[in-house]
Amino acid sequence: MNDVFYKFGKLEICDLDDLVALEKICFPHAWTEQQFWLCIKQKEYYIFGLKKAGKLAAYMSFQHIIDEIEILKLAVHPAHRRKGIGKRLLGLVLQNCMNMGIKKAYLEVRRSNTAALALYTGFGFVQTGIRKGYYPDNKEDALLFSLNLITRRKD
Ligand SMILES: CC(C)(COP(=O)(O)OP(=O)(O)OC[C@H]1O[C@@H](n2cnc3c(N)ncnc32)[C@H](O)[C@@H]1OP(=O)(O)O)[C@@H](O)C(=O)NCCC(=O)NCCS
């Protein structure tokens, strides 16, 4: 990914339409506009994005809980995939989190999501558990992962 072309920043209410449109492209069970609106309005939720020529190429949302974050969504527009955008966005957001004093990031991911699993494990996330049959639509397992940001800071 060439940083010159992609602008990183926190997403705001003015990005809502683009967020909802990209979410619908990336997830079969998409968050609604109302869910994103609440996410942007509430101070413990954050959504960051990467834009190319003003168009949203990727976003990542998380919830801040004391000194931890739970990653909620990470999505890259299909036209921008396999170019290092997801990895770059994850890295930029986690760097911001470390600057905020966050010590740990955790998330859950579908067992079948090979792209996300490769991205997270390649980044250093470690599997910590399984929630059997967690997803209601197909009873798929959720795999739980976490990343210690303090250890990462010392790398
Ligand atoms: C998962 C996702 C965010 C990856 O974004 P991306 O920008 O294509 O990922 P990157 O190009 O940064 O890839 C980083 C690494 O992830 C892995 N990876 C990414 N896509 C992959 C795929 N389709 N198959 C296998 N590995 C993949 C690779 O290890 C890759 O490193 P490499 O290119 O050096 O081999 C993207 O596929 C996506 O938006 N999927 C739909 C939404 C989703 O499922 N989000 C995750 C759950 S919230």
Short mmCIF file of N, CA and C and ligand atoms in Angstrom, two decimals:
data_model
loop_
_atom_site.label_atom_id
_atom_site.label_comp_id
_atom_site.label_asym_id
_atom_site.label_seq_id
_atom_site.Cartn_x
_atom_site.Cartn_y
_atom_site.Cartn_z
N MET A 1 0.84 -1.21 0.00
CA MET A 1 0.00 0.00 0.00
C MET A 1 0.87 1.25 0.00
N ASN A 2 0.52 2.22 -0.83
CA ASN A 2 1.26 3.47 -0.88
C ASN A 2 0.53 4.53 -0.04
N ASP A 3 1.19 4.92 1.07
CA ASP A 3 0.56 5.86 2.01
C ASP A 3 0.22 7.21 1.39
N VAL A 4 0.90 7.55 0.27
CA VAL A 4 0.66 8.85 -0.35
C VAL A 4 -0.79 8.95 -0.84
N PHE A 5 -1.35 7.82 -1.29
CA PHE A 5 -2.67 7.85 -1.91
C PHE A 5 -3.81 7.63 -0.91
N TYR A 6 -3.48 7.07 0.25
CA TYR A 6 -4.54 6.73 1.22
C TYR A 6 -4.46 7.65 2.43
N LYS A 7 -5.60 8.28 2.74
CA LYS A 7 -5.63 9.21 3.87
C LYS A 7 -6.29 8.52 5.06
N PHE A 8 -5.57 8.50 6.18
CA PHE A 8 -6.07 7.83 7.40
C PHE A 8 -6.73 8.85 8.31
N GLY A 9 -7.87 8.48 8.90
CA GLY A 9 -8.49 9.40 9.85
C GLY A 9 -9.70 8.79 10.53
N LYS A 10 -10.14 9.50 11.58
CA LYS A 10 -11.33 9.07 12.32
C LYS A 10 -12.56 9.44 11.48
N LEU A 11 -13.51 8.51 11.39
CA LEU A 11 -14.71 8.79 10.60
C LEU A 11 -15.76 9.49 11.45
N GLU A 12 -16.52 10.34 10.78
CA GLU A 12 -17.51 11.17 11.47
C GLU A 12 -18.89 10.97 10.82
N ILE A 13 -19.86 11.73 11.33
CA ILE A 13 -21.23 11.61 10.82
C ILE A 13 -21.29 11.83 9.30
N CYS A 14 -20.45 12.72 8.78
CA CYS A 14 -20.48 12.99 7.33
C CYS A 14 -20.05 11.77 6.51
N ASP A 15 -19.44 10.78 7.16
CA ASP A 15 -19.00 9.55 6.46
C ASP A 15 -20.05 8.44 6.51
N LEU A 16 -21.17 8.71 7.17
CA LEU A 16 -22.16 7.67 7.45
C LEU A 16 -22.64 6.95 6.18
N ASP A 17 -22.99 7.69 5.14
CA ASP A 17 -23.51 7.05 3.91
C ASP A 17 -22.47 6.12 3.29
N ASP A 18 -21.22 6.57 3.25
CA ASP A 18 -20.14 5.76 2.67
C ASP A 18 -19.89 4.51 3.51
N LEU A 19 -19.97 4.67 4.84
CA LEU A 19 -19.77 3.55 5.75
C LEU A 19 -20.83 2.47 5.54
N VAL A 20 -22.07 2.91 5.50
CA VAL A 20 -23.20 1.97 5.34
C VAL A 20 -23.08 1.26 3.99
N ALA A 21 -22.71 2.00 2.94
CA ALA A 21 -22.58 1.39 1.61
C ALA A 21 -21.46 0.34 1.60
N LEU A 22 -20.32 0.66 2.20
CA LEU A 22 -19.19 -0.29 2.22
C LEU A 22 -19.50 -1.50 3.09
N GLU A 23 -20.17 -1.25 4.21
CA GLU A 23 -20.58 -2.36 5.10
C GLU A 23 -21.46 -3.36 4.33
N LYS A 24 -22.40 -2.83 3.53
CA LYS A 24 -23.32 -3.71 2.79
C LYS A 24 -22.56 -4.57 1.76
N ILE A 25 -21.50 -3.99 1.19
CA ILE A 25 -20.70 -4.73 0.21
C ILE A 25 -19.89 -5.83 0.91
N CYS A 26 -19.46 -5.56 2.14
CA CYS A 26 -18.48 -6.45 2.80
C CYS A 26 -19.09 -7.50 3.72
N PHE A 27 -20.30 -7.29 4.21
CA PHE A 27 -20.87 -8.24 5.17
C PHE A 27 -22.29 -8.64 4.79
N PRO A 28 -22.59 -9.95 4.79
CA PRO A 28 -23.97 -10.39 4.49
C PRO A 28 -24.96 -9.92 5.56
N HIS A 29 -24.50 -9.83 6.81
CA HIS A 29 -25.37 -9.33 7.89
C HIS A 29 -24.84 -7.95 8.31
N ALA A 30 -25.22 -6.97 7.53
CA ALA A 30 -24.61 -5.65 7.68
C ALA A 30 -25.20 -4.88 8.85
N TRP A 31 -24.34 -4.07 9.49
CA TRP A 31 -24.83 -3.12 10.47
C TRP A 31 -25.71 -2.09 9.75
N THR A 32 -26.71 -1.58 10.49
CA THR A 32 -27.60 -0.57 9.91
C THR A 32 -27.00 0.83 10.10
N GLU A 33 -27.60 1.77 9.41
CA GLU A 33 -27.17 3.17 9.56
C GLU A 33 -27.30 3.61 11.03
N GLN A 34 -28.38 3.16 11.66
CA GLN A 34 -28.62 3.52 13.07
C GLN A 34 -27.48 3.00 13.97
N GLN A 35 -27.03 1.77 13.72
CA GLN A 35 -25.94 1.20 14.53
C GLN A 35 -24.65 2.00 14.34
N PHE A 36 -24.35 2.38 13.09
CA PHE A 36 -23.15 3.19 12.85
C PHE A 36 -23.29 4.58 13.47
N TRP A 37 -24.48 5.13 13.39
CA TRP A 37 -24.73 6.47 13.95
C TRP A 37 -24.43 6.45 15.45
N LEU A 38 -24.96 5.40 16.12
CA LEU A 38 -24.73 5.28 17.57
C LEU A 38 -23.24 5.11 17.87
N CYS A 39 -22.58 4.32 17.04
CA CYS A 39 -21.16 4.05 17.20
C CYS A 39 -20.35 5.35 17.12
N ILE A 40 -20.71 6.20 16.16
CA ILE A 40 -19.97 7.46 15.98
C ILE A 40 -20.28 8.43 17.12
N LYS A 41 -21.51 8.40 17.61
CA LYS A 41 -21.94 9.36 18.64
C LYS A 41 -21.42 9.02 20.04
N GLN A 42 -21.23 7.71 20.31
CA GLN A 42 -20.86 7.32 21.68
C GLN A 42 -19.34 7.37 21.86
N LYS A 43 -18.91 7.96 22.99
CA LYS A 43 -17.48 8.26 23.10
C LYS A 43 -16.60 7.03 23.26
N GLU A 44 -17.15 5.90 23.66
CA GLU A 44 -16.31 4.71 23.82
C GLU A 44 -16.15 3.91 22.51
N TYR A 45 -16.84 4.35 21.46
CA TYR A 45 -16.73 3.68 20.17
C TYR A 45 -15.94 4.55 19.19
N TYR A 46 -15.14 3.90 18.37
CA TYR A 46 -14.33 4.62 17.39
C TYR A 46 -14.43 3.93 16.03
N ILE A 47 -14.44 4.72 14.98
CA ILE A 47 -14.33 4.15 13.63
C ILE A 47 -13.27 4.96 12.88
N PHE A 48 -12.26 4.27 12.40
CA PHE A 48 -11.21 4.90 11.60
C PHE A 48 -11.31 4.38 10.17
N GLY A 49 -10.84 5.18 9.23
CA GLY A 49 -10.91 4.75 7.84
C GLY A 49 -9.70 5.14 7.04
N LEU A 50 -9.58 4.53 5.87
CA LEU A 50 -8.59 4.94 4.88
C LEU A 50 -9.37 5.35 3.64
N LYS A 51 -9.10 6.55 3.15
CA LYS A 51 -9.79 7.05 1.95
C LYS A 51 -8.79 7.24 0.83
N LYS A 52 -9.24 6.89 -0.38
CA LYS A 52 -8.42 7.16 -1.57
C LYS A 52 -9.19 8.11 -2.45
N ALA A 53 -8.60 9.25 -2.76
CA ALA A 53 -9.26 10.30 -3.55
C ALA A 53 -10.64 10.63 -2.97
N GLY A 54 -10.71 10.68 -1.64
CA GLY A 54 -11.94 11.05 -0.96
C GLY A 54 -12.95 9.92 -0.81
N LYS A 55 -12.67 8.78 -1.40
CA LYS A 55 -13.61 7.65 -1.32
C LYS A 55 -13.15 6.66 -0.26
N LEU A 56 -14.09 6.17 0.54
CA LEU A 56 -13.76 5.25 1.62
C LEU A 56 -13.33 3.89 1.05
N ALA A 57 -12.10 3.49 1.36
CA ALA A 57 -11.58 2.21 0.86
C ALA A 57 -11.64 1.13 1.94
N ALA A 58 -11.57 1.55 3.20
CA ALA A 58 -11.54 0.58 4.31
C ALA A 58 -11.92 1.28 5.61
N TYR A 59 -12.44 0.50 6.55
CA TYR A 59 -12.72 1.07 7.86
C TYR A 59 -12.50 0.01 8.93
N MET A 60 -12.30 0.49 10.14
CA MET A 60 -12.14 -0.40 11.28
C MET A 60 -12.80 0.25 12.49
N SER A 61 -13.63 -0.52 13.18
CA SER A 61 -14.32 0.02 14.36
C SER A 61 -13.93 -0.78 15.59
N PHE A 62 -13.95 -0.10 16.73
CA PHE A 62 -13.67 -0.80 17.99
C PHE A 62 -14.35 -0.10 19.15
N GLN A 63 -14.46 -0.87 20.24
CA GLN A 63 -14.98 -0.31 21.48
C GLN A 63 -13.84 -0.21 22.48
N HIS A 64 -13.73 0.94 23.12
CA HIS A 64 -12.68 1.18 24.12
C HIS A 64 -13.24 0.87 25.51
N ILE A 65 -12.62 -0.10 26.17
CA ILE A 65 -13.07 -0.49 27.50
C ILE A 65 -11.88 -0.40 28.46
N ILE A 66 -11.81 0.68 29.21
CA ILE A 66 -10.70 0.99 30.14
C ILE A 66 -9.35 0.94 29.40
N ASP A 67 -8.55 -0.13 29.58
CA ASP A 67 -7.26 -0.15 28.87
C ASP A 67 -7.23 -1.27 27.82
N GLU A 68 -8.43 -1.63 27.33
CA GLU A 68 -8.51 -2.65 26.29
C GLU A 68 -9.41 -2.14 25.16
N ILE A 69 -9.26 -2.77 24.01
CA ILE A 69 -10.25 -2.52 22.94
C ILE A 69 -10.78 -3.85 22.43
N GLU A 70 -12.05 -3.83 22.03
CA GLU A 70 -12.62 -4.95 21.29
C GLU A 70 -12.81 -4.49 19.85
N ILE A 71 -12.13 -5.16 18.94
CA ILE A 71 -12.28 -4.83 17.53
C ILE A 71 -13.64 -5.37 17.06
N LEU A 72 -14.44 -4.49 16.47
CA LEU A 72 -15.79 -4.87 16.06
C LEU A 72 -15.84 -5.22 14.58
N LYS A 73 -15.24 -4.39 13.76
CA LYS A 73 -15.28 -4.62 12.30
C LYS A 73 -13.97 -4.15 11.68
N LEU A 74 -13.56 -4.88 10.68
CA LEU A 74 -12.45 -4.43 9.82
C LEU A 74 -12.84 -4.84 8.42
N ALA A 75 -12.98 -3.89 7.54
CA ALA A 75 -13.45 -4.22 6.19
C ALA A 75 -12.72 -3.38 5.15
N VAL A 76 -12.39 -4.04 4.05
CA VAL A 76 -11.71 -3.39 2.93
C VAL A 76 -12.59 -3.59 1.69
N HIS A 77 -12.80 -2.54 0.94
CA HIS A 77 -13.58 -2.66 -0.30
C HIS A 77 -12.93 -3.71 -1.20
N PRO A 78 -13.74 -4.58 -1.83
CA PRO A 78 -13.16 -5.65 -2.66
C PRO A 78 -12.15 -5.14 -3.70
N ALA A 79 -12.38 -3.95 -4.22
CA ALA A 79 -11.46 -3.41 -5.25
C ALA A 79 -10.08 -3.06 -4.68
N HIS A 80 -9.99 -2.98 -3.34
CA HIS A 80 -8.72 -2.58 -2.71
C HIS A 80 -8.07 -3.73 -1.95
N ARG A 81 -8.63 -4.93 -2.06
CA ARG A 81 -8.11 -6.05 -1.24
C ARG A 81 -6.79 -6.60 -1.77
N ARG A 82 -6.07 -7.31 -0.90
CA ARG A 82 -4.79 -7.96 -1.18
C ARG A 82 -3.72 -6.95 -1.63
N LYS A 83 -3.83 -5.74 -1.07
CA LYS A 83 -2.80 -4.72 -1.37
C LYS A 83 -2.18 -4.22 -0.08
N GLY A 84 -2.47 -4.91 1.02
CA GLY A 84 -1.90 -4.51 2.31
C GLY A 84 -2.70 -3.44 3.04
N ILE A 85 -3.91 -3.13 2.54
CA ILE A 85 -4.72 -2.05 3.14
C ILE A 85 -5.24 -2.47 4.53
N GLY A 86 -5.76 -3.71 4.61
CA GLY A 86 -6.29 -4.18 5.90
C GLY A 86 -5.21 -4.19 6.95
N LYS A 87 -4.05 -4.72 6.58
CA LYS A 87 -2.93 -4.79 7.53
C LYS A 87 -2.47 -3.39 7.94
N ARG A 88 -2.42 -2.48 6.97
CA ARG A 88 -1.97 -1.10 7.26
C ARG A 88 -2.96 -0.40 8.19
N LEU A 89 -4.26 -0.56 7.91
CA LEU A 89 -5.27 0.09 8.75
C LEU A 89 -5.22 -0.47 10.17
N LEU A 90 -5.11 -1.80 10.28
CA LEU A 90 -5.00 -2.42 11.60
C LEU A 90 -3.79 -1.85 12.35
N GLY A 91 -2.67 -1.75 11.65
CA GLY A 91 -1.44 -1.23 12.27
C GLY A 91 -1.60 0.21 12.72
N LEU A 92 -2.19 1.04 11.87
CA LEU A 92 -2.36 2.46 12.22
C LEU A 92 -3.29 2.62 13.42
N VAL A 93 -4.39 1.86 13.42
CA VAL A 93 -5.35 1.97 14.54
C VAL A 93 -4.70 1.48 15.83
N LEU A 94 -3.99 0.36 15.77
CA LEU A 94 -3.37 -0.16 17.00
C LEU A 94 -2.27 0.77 17.50
N GLN A 95 -1.57 1.44 16.59
CA GLN A 95 -0.56 2.43 17.01
C GLN A 95 -1.25 3.57 17.77
N ASN A 96 -2.38 4.03 17.24
CA ASN A 96 -3.16 5.07 17.93
C ASN A 96 -3.59 4.60 19.30
N CYS A 97 -4.02 3.33 19.37
CA CYS A 97 -4.48 2.76 20.64
C CYS A 97 -3.33 2.70 21.65
N MET A 98 -2.16 2.30 21.19
CA MET A 98 -1.00 2.25 22.09
C MET A 98 -0.69 3.65 22.62
N ASN A 99 -0.82 4.64 21.75
CA ASN A 99 -0.60 6.03 22.18
C ASN A 99 -1.63 6.47 23.22
N MET A 100 -2.83 5.83 23.17
CA MET A 100 -3.89 6.15 24.15
C MET A 100 -3.71 5.35 25.43
N GLY A 101 -2.68 4.48 25.48
CA GLY A 101 -2.42 3.69 26.69
C GLY A 101 -3.16 2.36 26.73
N ILE A 102 -3.70 1.96 25.58
CA ILE A 102 -4.41 0.67 25.52
C ILE A 102 -3.39 -0.47 25.61
N LYS A 103 -3.74 -1.50 26.42
CA LYS A 103 -2.79 -2.58 26.66
C LYS A 103 -3.12 -3.86 25.90
N LYS A 104 -4.39 -4.02 25.50
CA LYS A 104 -4.76 -5.30 24.89
C LYS A 104 -5.88 -5.08 23.87
N ALA A 105 -5.79 -5.82 22.76
CA ALA A 105 -6.86 -5.80 21.76
C ALA A 105 -7.41 -7.20 21.64
N TYR A 106 -8.72 -7.32 21.54
CA TYR A 106 -9.28 -8.65 21.31
C TYR A 106 -10.42 -8.59 20.31
N LEU A 107 -10.77 -9.75 19.79
CA LEU A 107 -11.79 -9.81 18.73
C LEU A 107 -12.29 -11.24 18.61
N GLU A 108 -13.38 -11.38 17.86
CA GLU A 108 -13.85 -12.73 17.51
C GLU A 108 -14.04 -12.77 16.00
N VAL A 109 -13.83 -13.95 15.43
CA VAL A 109 -13.92 -14.08 13.98
C VAL A 109 -14.51 -15.45 13.63
N ARG A 110 -15.25 -15.49 12.52
CA ARG A 110 -15.83 -16.78 12.08
C ARG A 110 -14.72 -17.74 11.70
N ARG A 111 -14.93 -19.01 12.06
CA ARG A 111 -13.94 -20.05 11.74
C ARG A 111 -13.65 -20.11 10.23
N SER A 112 -14.68 -19.81 9.39
CA SER A 112 -14.52 -19.94 7.93
C SER A 112 -13.86 -18.72 7.29
N ASN A 113 -13.61 -17.67 8.06
CA ASN A 113 -13.10 -16.43 7.47
C ASN A 113 -11.57 -16.50 7.33
N THR A 114 -11.15 -17.22 6.31
CA THR A 114 -9.71 -17.49 6.17
C THR A 114 -8.90 -16.22 5.95
N ALA A 115 -9.47 -15.26 5.22
CA ALA A 115 -8.73 -14.01 4.96
C ALA A 115 -8.47 -13.28 6.28
N ALA A 116 -9.52 -13.12 7.09
CA ALA A 116 -9.36 -12.41 8.36
C ALA A 116 -8.44 -13.18 9.31
N LEU A 117 -8.58 -14.50 9.34
CA LEU A 117 -7.72 -15.32 10.23
C LEU A 117 -6.26 -15.15 9.85
N ALA A 118 -5.98 -15.16 8.53
CA ALA A 118 -4.58 -15.00 8.09
C ALA A 118 -4.07 -13.61 8.44
N LEU A 119 -4.93 -12.62 8.26
CA LEU A 119 -4.52 -11.24 8.59
C LEU A 119 -4.20 -11.10 10.08
N TYR A 120 -5.10 -11.57 10.93
CA TYR A 120 -4.92 -11.36 12.38
C TYR A 120 -3.75 -12.20 12.93
N THR A 121 -3.67 -13.46 12.52
CA THR A 121 -2.56 -14.29 13.06
C THR A 121 -1.22 -13.78 12.52
N GLY A 122 -1.22 -13.34 11.25
CA GLY A 122 0.01 -12.77 10.68
C GLY A 122 0.44 -11.53 11.42
N PHE A 123 -0.51 -10.85 12.01
CA PHE A 123 -0.22 -9.62 12.75
C PHE A 123 0.25 -9.90 14.18
N GLY A 124 0.05 -11.13 14.62
CA GLY A 124 0.50 -11.50 15.97
C GLY A 124 -0.61 -11.83 16.94
N PHE A 125 -1.86 -11.74 16.49
CA PHE A 125 -2.97 -12.12 17.38
C PHE A 125 -2.87 -13.61 17.71
N VAL A 126 -3.21 -13.95 18.95
CA VAL A 126 -3.11 -15.32 19.43
C VAL A 126 -4.50 -15.82 19.80
N GLN A 127 -4.82 -17.04 19.36
CA GLN A 127 -6.15 -17.57 19.69
C GLN A 127 -6.25 -17.89 21.17
N THR A 128 -7.33 -17.43 21.79
CA THR A 128 -7.50 -17.63 23.24
C THR A 128 -8.72 -18.49 23.58
N GLY A 129 -9.54 -18.78 22.58
CA GLY A 129 -10.71 -19.60 22.89
C GLY A 129 -11.61 -19.78 21.69
N ILE A 130 -12.68 -20.55 21.93
CA ILE A 130 -13.68 -20.81 20.88
C ILE A 130 -15.06 -20.66 21.50
N ARG A 131 -15.96 -19.99 20.80
CA ARG A 131 -17.38 -20.01 21.21
C ARG A 131 -18.10 -20.89 20.21
N LYS A 132 -18.44 -22.09 20.65
CA LYS A 132 -19.07 -23.08 19.77
C LYS A 132 -20.43 -22.59 19.29
N GLY A 133 -20.67 -22.69 17.98
CA GLY A 133 -21.98 -22.36 17.41
C GLY A 133 -22.45 -20.96 17.69
N TYR A 134 -21.51 -20.02 17.80
CA TYR A 134 -21.81 -18.66 18.27
C TYR A 134 -22.70 -17.86 17.31
N TYR A 135 -22.46 -18.00 16.00
CA TYR A 135 -23.18 -17.14 15.04
C TYR A 135 -24.56 -17.73 14.74
N PRO A 136 -25.61 -16.95 15.00
CA PRO A 136 -26.97 -17.50 14.90
C PRO A 136 -27.38 -17.91 13.48
N ASP A 137 -26.82 -17.25 12.45
CA ASP A 137 -27.30 -17.54 11.09
C ASP A 137 -26.95 -18.95 10.63
N ASN A 138 -25.75 -19.45 10.96
CA ASN A 138 -25.36 -20.79 10.50
C ASN A 138 -24.71 -21.63 11.61
N LYS A 139 -24.83 -21.13 12.86
CA LYS A 139 -24.28 -21.85 14.02
C LYS A 139 -22.76 -22.09 13.91
N GLU A 140 -22.12 -21.20 13.20
CA GLU A 140 -20.67 -21.33 13.03
C GLU A 140 -19.94 -20.93 14.32
N ASP A 141 -18.79 -21.56 14.55
CA ASP A 141 -17.99 -21.21 15.74
C ASP A 141 -17.36 -19.83 15.58
N ALA A 142 -17.21 -19.14 16.71
CA ALA A 142 -16.42 -17.92 16.75
C ALA A 142 -15.08 -18.27 17.38
N LEU A 143 -14.01 -17.85 16.74
CA LEU A 143 -12.68 -18.03 17.33
C LEU A 143 -12.29 -16.71 17.99
N LEU A 144 -11.82 -16.81 19.22
CA LEU A 144 -11.46 -15.61 19.99
C LEU A 144 -9.95 -15.39 19.92
N PHE A 145 -9.57 -14.15 19.68
CA PHE A 145 -8.15 -13.81 19.56
C PHE A 145 -7.83 -12.59 20.41
N SER A 146 -6.57 -12.50 20.84
CA SER A 146 -6.15 -11.27 21.51
C SER A 146 -4.71 -10.94 21.14
N LEU A 147 -4.38 -9.69 21.36
CA LEU A 147 -3.01 -9.21 21.09
C LEU A 147 -2.59 -8.32 22.25
N ASN A 148 -1.45 -8.67 22.85
CA ASN A 148 -0.91 -7.87 23.95
C ASN A 148 -0.12 -6.70 23.36
N LEU A 149 -0.63 -5.49 23.54
CA LEU A 149 0.01 -4.33 22.91
C LEU A 149 1.23 -3.87 23.70
N ILE A 150 1.33 -4.26 24.95
CA ILE A 150 2.52 -3.88 25.75
C ILE A 150 3.73 -4.66 25.22
N THR A 151 3.55 -5.96 25.03
CA THR A 151 4.63 -6.79 24.49
C THR A 151 5.00 -6.29 23.11
N ARG A 152 3.97 -5.95 22.33
CA ARG A 152 4.20 -5.50 20.96
C ARG A 152 5.03 -4.22 20.95
N ARG A 153 4.75 -3.34 21.94
CA ARG A 153 5.47 -2.07 22.02
C ARG A 153 6.98 -2.31 22.18
N LYS A 154 7.33 -3.42 22.87
CA LYS A 154 8.74 -3.70 23.13
C LYS A 154 9.46 -4.35 21.94
N ASP A 155 8.67 -4.73 20.87
CA ASP A 155 9.28 -5.44 19.73
C ASP A 155 10.42 -4.65 19.10
C1 LIG B 1 -10.18 -9.60 5.84
C2 LIG B 1 -9.91 -8.33 5.02
C3 LIG B 1 -10.16 -7.11 5.92
C4 LIG B 1 -8.44 -8.34 4.55
O1 LIG B 1 -8.17 -7.09 3.94
P1 LIG B 1 -7.01 -6.93 2.83
O2 LIG B 1 -6.72 -5.50 2.68
O3 LIG B 1 -7.35 -7.69 1.61
O4 LIG B 1 -5.78 -7.66 3.56
P2 LIG B 1 -4.22 -7.35 3.29
O5 LIG B 1 -3.99 -7.13 1.83
O6 LIG B 1 -3.76 -6.29 4.22
O7 LIG B 1 -3.60 -8.75 3.67
C5 LIG B 1 -2.79 -8.94 4.83
C6 LIG B 1 -2.60 -10.45 5.01
O8 LIG B 1 -3.86 -11.06 5.30
C7 LIG B 1 -3.92 -12.33 4.65
N1 LIG B 1 -5.01 -12.34 3.66
C8 LIG B 1 -5.76 -11.30 3.24
N2 LIG B 1 -6.70 -11.71 2.38
C9 LIG B 1 -6.54 -13.05 2.26
C10 LIG B 1 -7.24 -14.06 1.52
N3 LIG B 1 -8.29 -13.75 0.73
N4 LIG B 1 -6.84 -15.33 1.65
C11 LIG B 1 -5.80 -15.66 2.44
N5 LIG B 1 -5.09 -14.75 3.17
C12 LIG B 1 -5.47 -13.46 3.08
C13 LIG B 1 -2.59 -12.56 4.01
O9 LIG B 1 -1.76 -13.20 4.96
C14 LIG B 1 -2.12 -11.15 3.76
O10 LIG B 1 -0.75 -11.03 3.68
P3 LIG B 1 -0.04 -11.27 2.23
O11 LIG B 1 -0.83 -10.47 1.23
O12 LIG B 1 1.33 -10.74 2.47
O13 LIG B 1 -0.11 -12.73 1.96
C15 LIG B 1 -10.83 -8.28 3.74
O14 LIG B 1 -10.74 -9.51 3.06
C16 LIG B 1 -12.29 -7.99 4.02
O15 LIG B 1 -12.70 -6.84 4.10
N6 LIG B 1 -13.13 -9.04 4.18
C17 LIG B 1 -14.57 -8.89 4.39
C18 LIG B 1 -14.87 -8.34 5.77
C19 LIG B 1 -14.34 -9.25 6.86
O16 LIG B 1 -14.53 -10.47 6.84
N7 LIG B 1 -13.67 -8.64 7.88
C20 LIG B 1 -13.06 -9.36 8.98
C21 LIG B 1 -14.00 -9.70 10.07
S1 LIG B 1 -14.61 -8.24 10.91
#
